[in-house]
Amino acid sequence: DGGITQSPKYLFRKEGQNVTLSCEQNLNHDAMYWYRQDPGQGLRLIYYSQIVNDFQKGDIAEGYSVSREKKESFPLTVTSAQKNPTAFYLCASSRYPGESNTGELFFGEGSRLTVL
Amino acid sequence: GDSVTQMEGPVTLSEEAFLTINCTYTATGYPSLFWYVQYPGEGLQLLLKATKADDKGSNKGFEATYRKETTSFHLEKGSVQVSDSAVYFCALRANSKLTFGKGITLSVRP
């Protein structure tokens, strides 16, 4: 089945540690995204990538880093510089908008990070 | 910049009640509009979409009409079910990014 796989589903981290969240897609989508979800704040864009080896900062990129070495993979590292990392993290992918599609996002099931 | 405003929540309804969730937007150009739904503990799923003015998106009994004159995309359902309990997000796409509203939690009582 085609889709987006995020792992791990739950992750605990001690303060001062970096952690990496995995996101893999087999939909052959060019664009991939990372969002952070907090109660009452909706989804906020962290980073996005429209093509391999290229990515752009979103609205809340500070304290995060990403890489896009392969089309199907877009891992997110939450660094120790992120002051409040406890949140639900969602990865998504899409095709480019065009005549045959509107570029809607397809989401993974999310990873919940808790800092102890 | 682009923005989406959703009505404040949460919303609690009895089963078979009529549902309206308001959504208005600000965007340059001609955005595509979406409603996404998030069930507990899961990611978001596309519920419906509309790509141009006066288009009506529909799915699972939900409907929303793209109103350019009022910059709105309100979500409606004539008779909600307990299984509709979820968080609903309105979103727009005007360039390479999708901009989301804050979401609203719907709870449906039996």
Short mmCIF file of C-alpha atoms in Angstrom, two decimals:
data_model
loop_
_atom_site.label_atom_id
_atom_site.label_comp_id
_atom_site.label_asym_id
_atom_site.label_seq_id
_atom_site.Cartn_x
_atom_site.Cartn_y
_atom_site.Cartn_z
CA ASP A 1 0.00 0.00 0.00
CA GLY A 2 1.18 3.51 -0.76
CA GLY A 3 1.51 5.91 2.10
CA ILE A 4 3.63 7.78 4.58
CA THR A 5 5.31 6.05 7.49
CA GLN A 6 6.50 7.94 10.54
CA SER A 7 8.56 6.41 13.31
CA PRO A 8 8.72 6.13 16.18
CA LYS A 9 5.10 6.73 17.16
CA TYR A 10 6.13 7.70 20.70
CA LEU A 11 9.50 9.04 21.79
CA PHE A 12 10.86 10.24 25.10
CA ARG A 13 13.89 12.46 25.34
CA LYS A 14 15.93 13.90 28.13
CA GLU A 15 16.70 17.59 28.05
CA GLY A 16 19.87 18.35 26.09
CA GLN A 17 19.54 15.39 23.73
CA ASN A 18 19.00 15.53 20.01
CA VAL A 19 16.40 13.17 18.54
CA THR A 20 15.58 12.28 14.95
CA LEU A 21 12.08 11.50 13.68
CA SER A 22 11.83 9.37 10.58
CA CYS A 23 9.46 9.98 7.67
CA GLU A 24 9.32 7.75 4.59
CA GLN A 25 6.89 7.89 1.68
CA ASN A 26 6.33 5.54 -1.26
CA LEU A 27 3.88 7.76 -3.10
CA ASN A 28 6.55 9.12 -5.44
CA HIS A 29 5.75 12.63 -4.25
CA ASP A 30 8.24 15.39 -4.87
CA ALA A 31 7.36 17.61 -1.91
CA MET A 32 7.57 16.72 1.77
CA TYR A 33 6.71 18.71 4.89
CA TRP A 34 7.08 18.67 8.66
CA TYR A 35 4.43 20.22 10.88
CA ARG A 36 4.22 20.61 14.62
CA GLN A 37 0.86 20.34 16.34
CA ASP A 38 0.16 21.79 19.80
CA PRO A 39 -3.21 21.95 21.54
CA GLY A 40 -5.15 25.05 20.51
CA GLN A 41 -2.52 26.17 17.97
CA GLY A 42 -3.31 24.04 14.96
CA LEU A 43 -0.49 23.00 12.65
CA ARG A 44 2.64 25.05 12.23
CA LEU A 45 5.11 24.43 9.41
CA ILE A 46 8.67 23.61 10.48
CA TYR A 47 10.44 22.77 7.21
CA TYR A 48 9.49 21.73 3.72
CA SER A 49 11.29 20.33 0.72
CA GLN A 50 10.15 20.47 -2.89
CA ILE A 51 13.01 18.49 -4.38
CA VAL A 52 15.88 16.25 -3.34
CA ASN A 53 18.83 18.06 -1.75
CA ASP A 54 16.81 21.24 -1.24
CA PHE A 55 14.63 22.41 1.64
CA GLN A 56 13.25 25.66 3.06
CA LYS A 57 12.45 26.92 6.53
CA GLY A 58 8.85 27.15 7.54
CA ASP A 59 7.35 29.36 10.21
CA ILE A 60 9.02 27.75 13.25
CA ALA A 61 12.33 26.27 12.04
CA GLU A 62 14.49 27.36 14.99
CA GLY A 63 15.85 24.39 16.92
CA TYR A 64 15.12 21.91 14.12
CA SER A 65 17.10 20.53 11.19
CA VAL A 66 16.23 18.36 8.20
CA SER A 67 17.85 16.60 5.26
CA ARG A 68 16.51 15.39 1.93
CA GLU A 69 19.08 13.03 0.48
CA LYS A 70 16.48 10.73 -1.07
CA LYS A 71 13.13 11.50 -2.62
CA GLU A 72 11.29 9.13 -0.30
CA SER A 73 12.87 10.23 2.99
CA PHE A 74 12.71 13.48 4.98
CA PRO A 75 13.99 13.00 8.56
CA LEU A 76 13.56 15.73 11.16
CA THR A 77 16.07 16.30 13.96
CA VAL A 78 14.86 18.06 17.08
CA THR A 79 17.97 19.60 18.57
CA SER A 80 18.73 20.64 22.12
CA ALA A 81 18.31 24.24 20.96
CA GLN A 82 14.55 23.73 20.65
CA LYS A 83 13.23 25.22 23.89
CA ASN A 84 9.87 23.50 24.03
CA PRO A 85 10.04 20.32 21.95
CA THR A 86 7.20 18.36 23.55
CA ALA A 87 4.58 18.12 20.78
CA PHE A 88 2.94 15.97 18.14
CA TYR A 89 4.93 16.00 14.89
CA LEU A 90 3.31 15.33 11.54
CA CYS A 91 5.03 14.55 8.26
CA ALA A 92 3.26 15.04 4.94
CA SER A 93 3.92 14.82 1.23
CA SER A 94 2.31 16.08 -1.96
CA ARG A 95 2.65 16.28 -5.70
CA TYR A 96 3.12 19.65 -7.31
CA PRO A 97 -0.21 21.40 -7.94
CA GLY A 98 -1.19 21.15 -11.56
CA GLU A 99 -4.05 20.47 -13.88
CA SER A 100 -4.61 16.98 -12.57
CA ASN A 101 -4.27 17.66 -8.88
CA THR A 102 -4.57 20.41 -6.35
CA GLY A 103 -1.47 19.52 -4.37
CA GLU A 104 -3.31 18.31 -1.32
CA LEU A 105 -1.18 16.88 1.44
CA PHE A 106 -1.08 13.25 2.52
CA PHE A 107 -0.16 12.80 6.17
CA GLY A 108 1.57 10.18 8.26
CA GLU A 109 0.11 9.12 11.59
CA GLY A 110 2.41 11.32 13.59
CA SER A 111 5.13 11.02 16.22
CA ARG A 112 4.57 12.19 19.77
CA LEU A 113 7.73 13.53 21.41
CA THR A 114 7.88 14.05 25.16
CA VAL A 115 10.80 15.69 26.89
CA LEU A 116 11.34 14.42 30.41
CA GLY B 1 0.44 36.69 4.10
CA ASP B 2 -2.07 33.88 3.71
CA SER B 3 -4.23 33.01 6.68
CA VAL B 4 -7.20 30.88 7.66
CA THR B 5 -9.60 31.69 10.48
CA GLN B 6 -11.86 29.08 11.99
CA MET B 7 -14.63 29.56 14.52
CA GLU B 8 -13.73 28.96 18.14
CA GLY B 9 -14.43 25.58 19.64
CA PRO B 10 -15.01 23.04 20.95
CA VAL B 11 -18.41 22.13 19.53
CA THR B 12 -20.66 19.53 21.15
CA LEU B 13 -23.74 18.26 19.34
CA SER B 14 -26.28 15.51 19.76
CA GLU B 15 -26.45 12.77 17.15
CA GLU B 16 -28.47 13.74 14.04
CA ALA B 17 -28.01 17.47 14.70
CA PHE B 18 -27.07 19.89 11.90
CA LEU B 19 -23.44 20.98 11.80
CA THR B 20 -21.86 24.19 10.56
CA ILE B 21 -18.19 25.00 11.09
CA ASN B 22 -17.19 28.44 9.83
CA CYS B 23 -13.98 29.10 7.93
CA THR B 24 -12.79 32.32 6.30
CA TYR B 25 -9.51 33.00 4.57
CA THR B 26 -7.13 35.70 3.37
CA ALA B 27 -4.94 34.94 0.38
CA THR B 28 -3.40 36.46 -2.69
CA GLY B 29 -4.37 34.97 -6.00
CA TYR B 30 -6.83 32.10 -6.29
CA PRO B 31 -6.21 29.50 -3.62
CA SER B 32 -7.47 25.94 -3.44
CA LEU B 33 -9.43 25.25 -0.27
CA PHE B 34 -9.54 22.12 1.84
CA TRP B 35 -11.12 20.57 4.90
CA TYR B 36 -9.04 17.99 6.74
CA VAL B 37 -10.20 15.73 9.59
CA GLN B 38 -8.09 14.26 12.39
CA TYR B 39 -9.40 11.33 14.41
CA PRO B 40 -7.92 10.76 17.88
CA GLY B 41 -4.26 9.72 17.83
CA GLU B 42 -3.99 9.87 14.05
CA GLY B 43 -2.68 12.11 11.31
CA LEU B 44 -4.86 14.29 9.12
CA GLN B 45 -7.01 12.99 6.28
CA LEU B 46 -8.40 15.04 3.43
CA LEU B 47 -12.17 15.34 3.85
CA LEU B 48 -13.06 17.50 0.84
CA LYS B 49 -11.68 20.21 -1.39
CA ALA B 50 -12.63 22.93 -3.88
CA THR B 51 -10.37 24.56 -6.41
CA LYS B 52 -12.30 27.56 -7.73
CA ALA B 53 -15.09 29.93 -6.85
CA ASP B 54 -18.56 28.38 -6.48
CA ASP B 55 -17.15 24.84 -6.46
CA LYS B 56 -18.78 22.57 -3.90
CA GLY B 57 -16.70 19.87 -2.28
CA SER B 58 -18.49 16.91 -0.71
CA ASN B 59 -17.63 13.66 1.01
CA LYS B 60 -19.21 11.40 3.67
CA GLY B 61 -22.25 13.70 3.91
CA PHE B 62 -20.11 16.80 4.50
CA GLU B 63 -20.25 19.75 2.10
CA ALA B 64 -18.47 23.07 1.69
CA THR B 65 -18.84 25.72 -1.02
CA TYR B 66 -16.00 28.00 -2.15
CA ARG B 67 -17.40 31.54 -1.75
CA LYS B 68 -15.00 34.08 -3.22
CA GLU B 69 -17.22 37.08 -2.47
CA THR B 70 -17.20 36.32 1.25
CA THR B 71 -13.80 34.51 1.26
CA SER B 72 -15.42 31.62 3.07
CA PHE B 73 -15.48 27.82 2.97
CA HIS B 74 -17.91 26.77 5.70
CA LEU B 75 -18.30 23.06 6.44
CA GLU B 76 -21.81 21.62 6.82
CA LYS B 77 -23.44 18.28 7.50
CA GLY B 78 -27.13 17.69 7.78
CA SER B 79 -27.07 14.92 10.40
CA VAL B 80 -23.92 14.19 12.41
CA GLN B 81 -23.02 10.81 13.85
CA VAL B 82 -20.94 9.82 16.88
CA SER B 83 -18.26 8.63 14.46
CA ASP B 84 -17.85 12.23 13.20
CA SER B 85 -16.23 13.19 16.51
CA ALA B 86 -12.81 14.52 15.51
CA VAL B 87 -10.79 17.69 14.97
CA TYR B 88 -11.56 19.57 11.75
CA PHE B 89 -9.05 21.84 9.99
CA CYS B 90 -9.73 24.31 7.23
CA ALA B 91 -6.76 24.99 4.93
CA LEU B 92 -5.77 26.85 1.80
CA ARG B 93 -3.06 26.43 -0.79
CA ALA B 94 -1.98 29.49 -2.78
CA ASN B 95 1.61 28.56 -3.63
CA SER B 96 3.95 25.84 -2.43
CA LYS B 97 2.67 25.76 1.15
CA LEU B 98 -0.55 24.72 2.79
CA THR B 99 -1.80 27.13 5.45
CA PHE B 100 -4.03 25.66 8.17
CA GLY B 101 -6.56 27.10 10.57
CA LYS B 102 -6.25 26.26 14.26
CA GLY B 103 -8.74 23.42 14.06
CA ILE B 104 -11.95 22.83 15.95
CA THR B 105 -12.88 19.82 18.04
CA LEU B 106 -16.29 18.31 17.38
CA SER B 107 -17.85 15.93 19.91
CA VAL B 108 -21.09 14.16 19.02
CA ARG B 109 -23.18 12.67 21.84
CA PRO B 110 -25.31 9.56 21.28
#
